[in-house]
Short mmCIF file of C-alpha atoms in Angstrom, two decimals:
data_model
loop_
_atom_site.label_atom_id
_atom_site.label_comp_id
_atom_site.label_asym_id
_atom_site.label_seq_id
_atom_site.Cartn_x
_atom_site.Cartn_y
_atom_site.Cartn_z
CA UNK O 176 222.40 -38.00 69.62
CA UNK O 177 219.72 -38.88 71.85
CA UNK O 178 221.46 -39.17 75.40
CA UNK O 179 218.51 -38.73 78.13
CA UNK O 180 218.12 -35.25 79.11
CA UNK O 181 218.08 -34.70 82.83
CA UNK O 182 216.98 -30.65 82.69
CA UNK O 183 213.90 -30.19 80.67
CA UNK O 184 211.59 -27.29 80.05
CA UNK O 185 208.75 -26.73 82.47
CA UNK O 186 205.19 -27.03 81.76
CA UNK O 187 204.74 -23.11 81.41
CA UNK O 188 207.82 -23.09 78.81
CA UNK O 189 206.32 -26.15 77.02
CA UNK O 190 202.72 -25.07 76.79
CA UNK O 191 203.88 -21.63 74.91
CA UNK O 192 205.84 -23.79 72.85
CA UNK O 193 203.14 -25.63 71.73
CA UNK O 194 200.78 -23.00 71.88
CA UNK O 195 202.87 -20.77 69.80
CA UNK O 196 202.50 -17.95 71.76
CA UNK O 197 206.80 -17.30 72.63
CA UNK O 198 209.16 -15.82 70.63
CA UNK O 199 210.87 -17.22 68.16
CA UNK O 200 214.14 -17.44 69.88
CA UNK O 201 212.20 -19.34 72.69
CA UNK O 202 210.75 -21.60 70.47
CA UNK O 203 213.67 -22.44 68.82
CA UNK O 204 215.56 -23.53 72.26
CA UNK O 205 212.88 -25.45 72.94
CA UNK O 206 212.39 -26.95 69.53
CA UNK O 207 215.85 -28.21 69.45
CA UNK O 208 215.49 -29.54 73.11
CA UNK O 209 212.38 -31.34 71.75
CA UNK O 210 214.35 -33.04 69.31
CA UNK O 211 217.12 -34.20 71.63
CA UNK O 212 214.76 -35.97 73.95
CA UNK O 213 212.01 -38.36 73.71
CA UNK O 214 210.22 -37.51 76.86
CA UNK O 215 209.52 -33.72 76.14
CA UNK O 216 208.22 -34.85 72.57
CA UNK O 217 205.86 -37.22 74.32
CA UNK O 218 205.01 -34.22 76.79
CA UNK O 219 204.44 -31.89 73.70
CA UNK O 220 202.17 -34.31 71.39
CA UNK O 221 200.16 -34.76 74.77
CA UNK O 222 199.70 -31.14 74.68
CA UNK O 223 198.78 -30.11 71.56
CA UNK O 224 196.08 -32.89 71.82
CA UNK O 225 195.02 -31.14 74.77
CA UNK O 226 195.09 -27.41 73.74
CA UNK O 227 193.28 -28.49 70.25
CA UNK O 228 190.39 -29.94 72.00
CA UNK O 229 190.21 -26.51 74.17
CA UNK O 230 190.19 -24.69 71.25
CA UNK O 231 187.33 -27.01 69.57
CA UNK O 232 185.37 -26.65 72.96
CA UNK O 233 185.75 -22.79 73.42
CA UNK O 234 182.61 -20.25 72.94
CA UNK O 235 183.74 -17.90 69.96
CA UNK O 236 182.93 -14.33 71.14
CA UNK O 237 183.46 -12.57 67.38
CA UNK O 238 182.77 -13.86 63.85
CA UNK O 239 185.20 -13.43 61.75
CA UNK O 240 184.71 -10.59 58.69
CA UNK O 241 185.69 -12.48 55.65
CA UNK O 242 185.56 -9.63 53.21
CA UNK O 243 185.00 -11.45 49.82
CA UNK O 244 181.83 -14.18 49.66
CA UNK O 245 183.20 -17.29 51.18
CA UNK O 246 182.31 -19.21 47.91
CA UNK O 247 184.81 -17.70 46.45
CA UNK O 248 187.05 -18.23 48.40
CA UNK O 249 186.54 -21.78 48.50
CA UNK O 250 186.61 -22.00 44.91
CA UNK O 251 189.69 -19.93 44.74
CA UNK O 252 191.57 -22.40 47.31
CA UNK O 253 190.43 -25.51 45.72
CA UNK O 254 191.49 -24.73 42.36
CA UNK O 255 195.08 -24.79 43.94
CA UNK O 256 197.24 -28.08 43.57
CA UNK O 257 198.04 -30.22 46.40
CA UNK O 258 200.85 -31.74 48.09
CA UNK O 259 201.40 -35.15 47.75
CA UNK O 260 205.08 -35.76 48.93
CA UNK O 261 206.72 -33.23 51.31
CA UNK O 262 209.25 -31.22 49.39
CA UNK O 263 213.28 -32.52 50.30
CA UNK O 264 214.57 -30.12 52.85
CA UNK O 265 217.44 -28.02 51.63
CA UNK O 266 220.68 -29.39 53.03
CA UNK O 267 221.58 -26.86 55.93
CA UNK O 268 224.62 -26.57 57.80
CA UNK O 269 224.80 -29.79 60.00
CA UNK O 270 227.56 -29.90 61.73
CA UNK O 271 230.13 -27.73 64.05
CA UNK O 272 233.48 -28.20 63.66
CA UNK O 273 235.35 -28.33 67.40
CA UNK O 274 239.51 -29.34 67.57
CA UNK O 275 239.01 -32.59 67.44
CA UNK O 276 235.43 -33.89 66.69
CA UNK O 277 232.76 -32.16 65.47
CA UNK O 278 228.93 -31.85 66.53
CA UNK O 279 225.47 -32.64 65.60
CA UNK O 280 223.29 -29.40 65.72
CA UNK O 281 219.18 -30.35 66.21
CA UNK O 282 217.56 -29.46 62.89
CA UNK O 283 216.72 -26.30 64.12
CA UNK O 284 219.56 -25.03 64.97
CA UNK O 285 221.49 -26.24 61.77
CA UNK O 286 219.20 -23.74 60.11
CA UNK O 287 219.78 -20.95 62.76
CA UNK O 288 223.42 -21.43 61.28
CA UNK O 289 223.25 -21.76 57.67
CA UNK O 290 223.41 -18.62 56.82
CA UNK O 291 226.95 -18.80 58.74
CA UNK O 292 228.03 -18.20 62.48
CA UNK O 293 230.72 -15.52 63.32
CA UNK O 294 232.93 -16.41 66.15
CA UNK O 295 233.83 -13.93 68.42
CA UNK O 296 236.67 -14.68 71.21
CA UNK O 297 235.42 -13.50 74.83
CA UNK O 298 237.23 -13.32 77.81
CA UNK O 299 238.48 -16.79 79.68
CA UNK O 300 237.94 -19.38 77.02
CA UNK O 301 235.01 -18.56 75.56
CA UNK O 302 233.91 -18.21 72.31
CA UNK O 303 230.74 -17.02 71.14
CA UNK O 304 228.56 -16.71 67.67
CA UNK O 305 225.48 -14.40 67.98
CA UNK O 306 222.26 -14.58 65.90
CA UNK O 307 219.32 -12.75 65.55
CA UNK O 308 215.84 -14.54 65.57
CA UNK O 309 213.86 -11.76 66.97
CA UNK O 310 213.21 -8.36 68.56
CA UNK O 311 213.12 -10.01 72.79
CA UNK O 312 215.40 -11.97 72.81
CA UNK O 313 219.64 -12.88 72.42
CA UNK O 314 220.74 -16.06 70.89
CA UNK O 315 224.21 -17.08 71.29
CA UNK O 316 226.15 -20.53 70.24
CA UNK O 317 228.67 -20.43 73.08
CA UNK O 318 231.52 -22.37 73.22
CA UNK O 319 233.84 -22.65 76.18
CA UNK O 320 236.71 -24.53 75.76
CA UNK O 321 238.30 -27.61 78.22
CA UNK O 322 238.71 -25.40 81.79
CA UNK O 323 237.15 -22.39 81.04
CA UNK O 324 234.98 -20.30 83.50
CA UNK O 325 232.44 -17.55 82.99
CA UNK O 326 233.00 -14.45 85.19
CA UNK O 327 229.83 -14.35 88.18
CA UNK O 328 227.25 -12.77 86.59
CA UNK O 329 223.74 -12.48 87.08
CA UNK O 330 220.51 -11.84 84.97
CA UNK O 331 217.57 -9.51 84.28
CA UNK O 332 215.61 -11.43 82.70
CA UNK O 333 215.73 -15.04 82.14
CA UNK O 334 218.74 -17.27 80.59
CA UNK O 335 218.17 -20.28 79.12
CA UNK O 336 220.75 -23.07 77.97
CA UNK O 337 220.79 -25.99 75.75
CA UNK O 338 224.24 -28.17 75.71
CA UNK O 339 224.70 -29.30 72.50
CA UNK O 340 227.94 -31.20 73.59
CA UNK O 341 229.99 -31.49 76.38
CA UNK O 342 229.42 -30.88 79.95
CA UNK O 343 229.11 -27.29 82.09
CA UNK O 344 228.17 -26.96 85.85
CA UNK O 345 227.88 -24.12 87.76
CA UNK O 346 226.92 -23.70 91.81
CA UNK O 347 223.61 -25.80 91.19
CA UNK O 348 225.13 -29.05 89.18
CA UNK O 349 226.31 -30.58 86.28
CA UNK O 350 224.58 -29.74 82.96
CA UNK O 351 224.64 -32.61 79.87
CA UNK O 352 224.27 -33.02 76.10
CA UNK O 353 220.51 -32.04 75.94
CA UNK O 354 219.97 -30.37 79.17
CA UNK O 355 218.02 -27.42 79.07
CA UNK O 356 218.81 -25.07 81.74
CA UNK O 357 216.73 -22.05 82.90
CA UNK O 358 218.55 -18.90 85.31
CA UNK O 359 215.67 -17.01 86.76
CA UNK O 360 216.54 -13.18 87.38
CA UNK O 361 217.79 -13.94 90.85
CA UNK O 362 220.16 -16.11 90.20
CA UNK O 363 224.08 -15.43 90.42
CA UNK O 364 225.94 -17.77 89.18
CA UNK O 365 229.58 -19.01 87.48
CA UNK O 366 229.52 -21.70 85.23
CA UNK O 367 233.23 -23.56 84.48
CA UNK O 368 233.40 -26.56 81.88
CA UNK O 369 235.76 -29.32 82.39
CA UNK O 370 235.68 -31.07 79.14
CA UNK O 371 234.69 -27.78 77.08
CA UNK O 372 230.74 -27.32 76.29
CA UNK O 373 229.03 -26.19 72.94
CA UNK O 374 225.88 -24.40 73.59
CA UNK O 375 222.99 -22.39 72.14
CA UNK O 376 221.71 -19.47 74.60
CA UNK O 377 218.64 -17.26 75.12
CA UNK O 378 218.61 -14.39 77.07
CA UNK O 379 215.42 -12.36 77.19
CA UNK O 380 216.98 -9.79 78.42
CA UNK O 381 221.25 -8.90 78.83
CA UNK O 382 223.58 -10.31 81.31
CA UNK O 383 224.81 -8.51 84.35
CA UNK O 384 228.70 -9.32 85.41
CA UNK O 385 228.68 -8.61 89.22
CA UNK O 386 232.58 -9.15 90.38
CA UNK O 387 235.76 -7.56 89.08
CA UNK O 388 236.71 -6.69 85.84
CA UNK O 389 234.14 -8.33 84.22
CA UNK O 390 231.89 -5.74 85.45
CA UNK O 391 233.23 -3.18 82.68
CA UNK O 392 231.97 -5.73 80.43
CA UNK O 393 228.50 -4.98 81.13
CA UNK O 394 228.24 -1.22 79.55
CA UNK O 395 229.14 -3.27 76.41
CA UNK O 396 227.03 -6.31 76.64
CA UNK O 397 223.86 -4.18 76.74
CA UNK O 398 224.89 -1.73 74.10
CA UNK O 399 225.26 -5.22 72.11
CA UNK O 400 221.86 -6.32 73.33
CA UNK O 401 220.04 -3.36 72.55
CA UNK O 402 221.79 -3.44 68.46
CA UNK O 403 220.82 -7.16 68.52
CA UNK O 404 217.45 -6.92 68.84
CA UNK O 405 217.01 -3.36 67.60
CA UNK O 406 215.40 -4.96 64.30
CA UNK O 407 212.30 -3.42 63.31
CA UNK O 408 212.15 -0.91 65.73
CA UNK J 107 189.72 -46.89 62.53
CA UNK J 108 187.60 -49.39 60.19
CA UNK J 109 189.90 -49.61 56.84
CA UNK J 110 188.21 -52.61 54.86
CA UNK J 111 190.25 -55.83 55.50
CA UNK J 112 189.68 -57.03 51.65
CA UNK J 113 191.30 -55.62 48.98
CA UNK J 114 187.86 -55.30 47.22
CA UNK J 115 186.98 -52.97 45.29
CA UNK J 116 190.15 -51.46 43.05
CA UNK J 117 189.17 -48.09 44.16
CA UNK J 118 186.56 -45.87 45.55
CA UNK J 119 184.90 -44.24 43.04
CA UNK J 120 185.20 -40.39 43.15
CA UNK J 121 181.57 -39.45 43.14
CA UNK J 122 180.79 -42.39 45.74
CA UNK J 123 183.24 -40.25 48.29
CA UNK J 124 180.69 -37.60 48.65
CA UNK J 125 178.10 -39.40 49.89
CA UNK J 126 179.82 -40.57 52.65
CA UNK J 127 180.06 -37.10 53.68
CA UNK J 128 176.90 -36.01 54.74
CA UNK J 129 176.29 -32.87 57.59
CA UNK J 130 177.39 -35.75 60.44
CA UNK J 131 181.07 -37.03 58.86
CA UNK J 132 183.48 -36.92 61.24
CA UNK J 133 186.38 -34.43 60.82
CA UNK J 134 188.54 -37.22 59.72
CA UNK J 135 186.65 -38.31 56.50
CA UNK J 136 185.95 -34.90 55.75
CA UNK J 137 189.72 -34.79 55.72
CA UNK J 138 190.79 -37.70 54.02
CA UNK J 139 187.75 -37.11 51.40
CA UNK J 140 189.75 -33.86 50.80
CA UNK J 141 193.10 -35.59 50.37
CA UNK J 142 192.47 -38.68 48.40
CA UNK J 143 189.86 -36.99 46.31
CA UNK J 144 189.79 -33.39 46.11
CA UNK J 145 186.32 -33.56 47.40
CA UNK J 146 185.43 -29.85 47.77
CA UNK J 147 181.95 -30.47 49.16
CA UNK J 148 183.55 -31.73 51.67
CA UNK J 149 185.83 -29.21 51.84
CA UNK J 150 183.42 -26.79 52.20
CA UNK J 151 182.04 -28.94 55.56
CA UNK J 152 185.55 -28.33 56.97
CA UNK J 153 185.83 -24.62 56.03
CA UNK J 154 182.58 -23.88 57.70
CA UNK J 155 183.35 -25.74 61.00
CA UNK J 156 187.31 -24.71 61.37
CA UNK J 157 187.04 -20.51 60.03
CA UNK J 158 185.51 -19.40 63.24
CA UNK J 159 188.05 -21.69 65.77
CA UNK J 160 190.71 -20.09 63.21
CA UNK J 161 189.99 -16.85 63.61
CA UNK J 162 189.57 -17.56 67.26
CA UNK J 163 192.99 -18.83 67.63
CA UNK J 164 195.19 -15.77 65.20
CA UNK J 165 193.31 -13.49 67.85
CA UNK J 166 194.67 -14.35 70.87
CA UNK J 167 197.83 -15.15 69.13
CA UNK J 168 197.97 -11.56 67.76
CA UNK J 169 195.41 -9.48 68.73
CA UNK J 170 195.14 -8.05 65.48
CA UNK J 171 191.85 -8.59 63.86
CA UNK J 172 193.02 -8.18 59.85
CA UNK J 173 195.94 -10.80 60.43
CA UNK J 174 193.25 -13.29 61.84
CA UNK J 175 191.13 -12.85 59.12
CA UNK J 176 194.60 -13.37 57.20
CA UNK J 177 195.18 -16.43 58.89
CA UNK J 178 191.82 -17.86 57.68
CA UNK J 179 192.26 -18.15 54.78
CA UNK J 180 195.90 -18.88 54.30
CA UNK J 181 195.29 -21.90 57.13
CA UNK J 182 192.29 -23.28 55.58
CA UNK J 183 194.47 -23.31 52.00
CA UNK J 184 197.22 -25.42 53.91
CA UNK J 185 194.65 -27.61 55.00
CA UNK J 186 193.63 -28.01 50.93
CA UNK J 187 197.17 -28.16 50.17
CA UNK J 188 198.66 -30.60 52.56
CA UNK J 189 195.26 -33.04 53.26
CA UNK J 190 197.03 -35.72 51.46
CA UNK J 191 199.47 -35.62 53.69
CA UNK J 192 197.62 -35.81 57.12
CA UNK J 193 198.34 -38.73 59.16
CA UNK J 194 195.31 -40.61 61.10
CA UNK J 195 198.06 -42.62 63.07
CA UNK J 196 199.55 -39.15 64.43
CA UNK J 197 196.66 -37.28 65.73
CA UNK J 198 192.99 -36.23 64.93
CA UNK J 199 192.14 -33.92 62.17
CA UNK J 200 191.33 -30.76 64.75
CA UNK J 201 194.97 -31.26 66.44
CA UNK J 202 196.39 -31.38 62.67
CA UNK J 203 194.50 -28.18 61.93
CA UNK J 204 195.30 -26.66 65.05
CA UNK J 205 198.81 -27.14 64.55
CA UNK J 206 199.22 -26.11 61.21
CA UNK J 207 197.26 -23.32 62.23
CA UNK J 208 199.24 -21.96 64.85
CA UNK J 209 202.21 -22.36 62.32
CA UNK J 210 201.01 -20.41 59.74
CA UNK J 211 200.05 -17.75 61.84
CA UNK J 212 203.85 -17.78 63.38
CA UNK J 213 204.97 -17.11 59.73
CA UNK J 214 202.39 -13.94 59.22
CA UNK J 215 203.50 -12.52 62.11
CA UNK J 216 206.91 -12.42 61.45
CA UNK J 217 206.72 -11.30 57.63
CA UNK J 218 204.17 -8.71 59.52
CA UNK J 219 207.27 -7.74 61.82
CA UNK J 220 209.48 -8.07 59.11
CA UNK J 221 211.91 -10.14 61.54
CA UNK J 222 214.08 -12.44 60.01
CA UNK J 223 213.13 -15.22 58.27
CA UNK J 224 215.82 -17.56 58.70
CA UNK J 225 213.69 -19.69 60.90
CA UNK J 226 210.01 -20.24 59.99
CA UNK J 227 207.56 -22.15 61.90
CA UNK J 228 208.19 -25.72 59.61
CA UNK J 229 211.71 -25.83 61.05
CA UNK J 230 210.25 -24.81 64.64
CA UNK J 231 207.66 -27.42 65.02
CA UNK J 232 208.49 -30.68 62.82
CA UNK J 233 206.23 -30.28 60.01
CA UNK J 234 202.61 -31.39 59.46
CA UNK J 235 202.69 -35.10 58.60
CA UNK J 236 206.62 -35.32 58.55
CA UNK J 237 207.95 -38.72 60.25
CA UNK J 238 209.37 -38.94 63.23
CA UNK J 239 212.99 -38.39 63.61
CA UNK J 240 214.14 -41.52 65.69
CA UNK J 241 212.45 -43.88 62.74
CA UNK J 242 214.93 -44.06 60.40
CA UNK J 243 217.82 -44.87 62.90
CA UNK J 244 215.41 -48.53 63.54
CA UNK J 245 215.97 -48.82 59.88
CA UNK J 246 219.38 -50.85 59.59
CA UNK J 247 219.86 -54.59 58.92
CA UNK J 248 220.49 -56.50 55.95
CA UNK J 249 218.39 -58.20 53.55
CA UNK J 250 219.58 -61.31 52.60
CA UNK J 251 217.13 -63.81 54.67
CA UNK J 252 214.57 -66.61 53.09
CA UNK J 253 211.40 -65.98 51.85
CA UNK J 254 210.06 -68.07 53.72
CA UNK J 255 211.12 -66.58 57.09
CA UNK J 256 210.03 -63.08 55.56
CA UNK J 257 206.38 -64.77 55.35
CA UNK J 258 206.53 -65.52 59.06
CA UNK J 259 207.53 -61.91 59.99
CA UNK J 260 205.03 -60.35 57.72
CA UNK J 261 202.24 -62.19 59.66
CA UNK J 262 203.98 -60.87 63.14
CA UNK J 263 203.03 -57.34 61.85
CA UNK J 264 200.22 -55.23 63.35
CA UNK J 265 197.26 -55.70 60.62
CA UNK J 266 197.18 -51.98 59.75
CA UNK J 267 200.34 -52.20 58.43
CA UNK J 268 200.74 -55.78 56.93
CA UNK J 269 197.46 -54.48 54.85
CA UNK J 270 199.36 -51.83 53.67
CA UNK J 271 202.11 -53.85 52.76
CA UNK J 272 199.92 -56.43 50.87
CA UNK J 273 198.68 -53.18 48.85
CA UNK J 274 201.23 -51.92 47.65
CA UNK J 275 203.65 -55.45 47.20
CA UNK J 276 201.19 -57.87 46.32
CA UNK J 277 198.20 -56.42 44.57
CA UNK J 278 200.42 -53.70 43.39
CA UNK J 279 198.78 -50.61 43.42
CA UNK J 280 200.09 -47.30 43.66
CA UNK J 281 200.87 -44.87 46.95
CA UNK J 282 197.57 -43.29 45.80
CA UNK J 283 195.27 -46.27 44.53
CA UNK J 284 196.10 -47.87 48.22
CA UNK J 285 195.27 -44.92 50.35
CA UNK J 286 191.95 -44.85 48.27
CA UNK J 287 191.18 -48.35 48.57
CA UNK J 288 192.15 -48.49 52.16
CA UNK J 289 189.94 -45.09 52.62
CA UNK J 290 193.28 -44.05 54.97
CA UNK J 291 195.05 -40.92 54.00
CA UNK J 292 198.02 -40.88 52.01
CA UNK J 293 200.22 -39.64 54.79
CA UNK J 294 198.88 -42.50 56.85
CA UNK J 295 199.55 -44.70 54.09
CA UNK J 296 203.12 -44.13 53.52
CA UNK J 297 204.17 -43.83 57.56
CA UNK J 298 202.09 -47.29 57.85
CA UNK J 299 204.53 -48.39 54.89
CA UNK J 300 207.43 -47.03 56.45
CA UNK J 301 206.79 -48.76 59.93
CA UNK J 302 205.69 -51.69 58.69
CA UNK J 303 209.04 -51.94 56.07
CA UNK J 304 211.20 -51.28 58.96
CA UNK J 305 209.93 -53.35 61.16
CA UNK J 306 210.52 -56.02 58.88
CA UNK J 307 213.87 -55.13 58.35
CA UNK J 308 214.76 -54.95 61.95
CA UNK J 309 212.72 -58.39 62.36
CA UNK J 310 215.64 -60.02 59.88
CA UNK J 311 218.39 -57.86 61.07
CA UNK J 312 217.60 -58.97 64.61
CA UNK J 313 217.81 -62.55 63.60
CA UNK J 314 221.07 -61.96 61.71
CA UNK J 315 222.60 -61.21 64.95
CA UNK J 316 221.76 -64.03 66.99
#
């Protein structure tokens, strides 16, 4: 489960992450990368050090207006019972089942997919399961299998990729179990899998296909995009 | 850290927690005052010095001035709640609030949004005082080994932990009686436990091997 991680998320990414201050399909990349690799849980400890003893040092610039006397309050809280043991986590989906072997999903993600992933068979060998964390952002399991190629396609807004198992590379190397890849807006680019790859993907914003057929793909991906996050709106 | 290295007293006395808490206790033993005996003076020390950063903190995280007020309170319950559970050996008491804070205020803001709530913030961020995930794996090994060769391990043992140990095996007290005696938290207690029993573990395992 823990093989080292050569892609990790920058300090930007990481610092929202443990700021809390990224959506909740962001954090939950991240959160799962966290948990595959030693180094970015060292890096995010570090941090939250840091940002609580910011937030101890700031200047407050506005009191807050706690309605009801603050006595009360206290009492109120303190008459609650407290925790002594933390409560058994409710057995989630752990595992995905590939051909041959199946998977270890980060904690995180195992909950993602307990309430049950729908497979969907794209073009070229892949396979994808959509969920819905939140109104910015697309989350996809994607699972290409042994030879498979996306079509070229670039982004609007920013892609990012976590292998869960398996290998991918595209023009700019070879992407792991654990990896965490980002694909900026500008980049164009066709990822193939050897081996076959599980993933879990983030878009904040849809895909663009940019050569052949694919391209009549994208009047569909974005009508897709826009009911997947249409939630609350 | 300055836990007692005898075993004196069999516990501190409620009412003698207090007193340690005057105006200048540190955030800590306002914390652990809270958690191993429901001290609420010294819960009130805590409330007073953590509302405003709270506040602070749901503002910029949502810019919405009845949800921080929101967060207040619900934050400052957690920390009642889950004080027993806070772990020295993990962090100081303002990065424990701090976190827990910023996860609490992650679940408002999505039951605000009404977005879905298959994910909440304790399976985001591993949860306040939770052990580390790579721990248990360290845990293998069997246990058929000597006594005596278990009495030369134990004394390999960082103190903290070997006094834990002796707490809880020897003068056999409970989870809770330690942590009081000790004057550690109980989430402290039971990682220091945990480390210290799997260290031992892997110390015979290891040996096993050769």
């Amino acid at each position: 489960m823990n093989s080292e991680a050569t892609f990790h998320p920058n300090e930007e990414l990481l610092e929202g992450y443990v700021q809390g201050s990224l959506s909740a399909g962001m954090n939950v990349v991240i959160s799962a990368h966290v948990e595959l690799c030693e180094d970015c849980q060292q890096r995010s400890q570090e941090m939250e050090a840091t940002a609580s003893q910011h937030w101890m040092q700031a200047e407050e610039e506005q009191e807050p207006a706690i309605s009801a006397d603050v006595a009360a309050i206290i009492r109120s809280i303190t008459s609650q019972p407290q925790v002594r043991e933390l409560p058994e986590r409710a057995s989630a989906v752990e595992e995905i089942h590939m051909l041959d072997h199946s998977v270890r999903l980060p904690r995180v993600l195992a909950k993602v997919a307990s309430d049950g992933l729908v497979w969907k068979k794209l073009a070229n060998g892949i396979n994808q399961a959509s969920v819905t964390l939140d109104d910015k952002t697309q989350c996809d399991f994607l699972y290409m299998k042994p030879g498979s190629q996306v079509p070229v396609h670039k982004h609007q807004g920013n892609e990012i990729t976590l292998v869960l198992d398996g290998s991918f590379s595209d023009e700019s190397g070879m992407y792991r179990q654990s990896d965490f890849v980002v694909r900026t807006p500008d980049h164009t680019h066709q990822p193939v899998s050897e081996e076959g790859c599980l993933c879990f993907a983030v878009l904040d914003s849809p895909l663009t296909f940019t050569s052949g057929l694919a391209r009549l793909l994208n009047p569909l991906l974005r009508y897709r995009f826009r009911r997947a996050t249409s939630i609350g709106v | 850290m300055n836990a007692p290295m005898t075993a004196a007293a069999s516990t501190n006395s409620r009412d003698e927690s207090s007193a340690a808490i005057q105006e200048g206790g540190s955030d800590e033993a306002l914390l652990i005052a809270v958690g191993n005996s429901q001290d609420t003076a010294a819960f009130n020390q805590l409330f007073n010095r953590f509302s405003k950063k709270i506040f602070a903190l749901g503002m910029k995280l949502t810019r919405n001035e009845q949800l921080a007020n929101d967060l207040v309170q619900e934050a400052m319950l957690t920390v009642w709640q889950k004080a027993p559970l806070y772990d020295l050996d993990r962090g100081t008491a303002q990065s424990w609030i701090f976190t827990l804070t910023r996860n609490r205020c992650f679940d408002i803001m999505r039951k605000m949004k009404r977005q879905p709530t298959t994910v909440s913030a304790d399976d985001i961020w591993p949860q306040e005082g939770e052990v580390d995930f790579n721990l248990s794996h360290a845990e293998q090994g069997s246990m058929e080994v000597e006594i005596a060769n278990i009495e030369s391990y134990y004394e390999q043992l960082p103190d903290a932990q070997r006094i834990v140990i002796e707490q809880i095996y020897i003068y056999d007290q409970t989870h809770e009686e330690a942590a009081a005696t000790l004057d550690i938290p109980l989430g402290t207690l039971k990682s220091r436990l945990r480390l210290g029993m799997g260290k031992l573990r892997q110390m015979i395992g290891t040996e096993e091997d050769e």
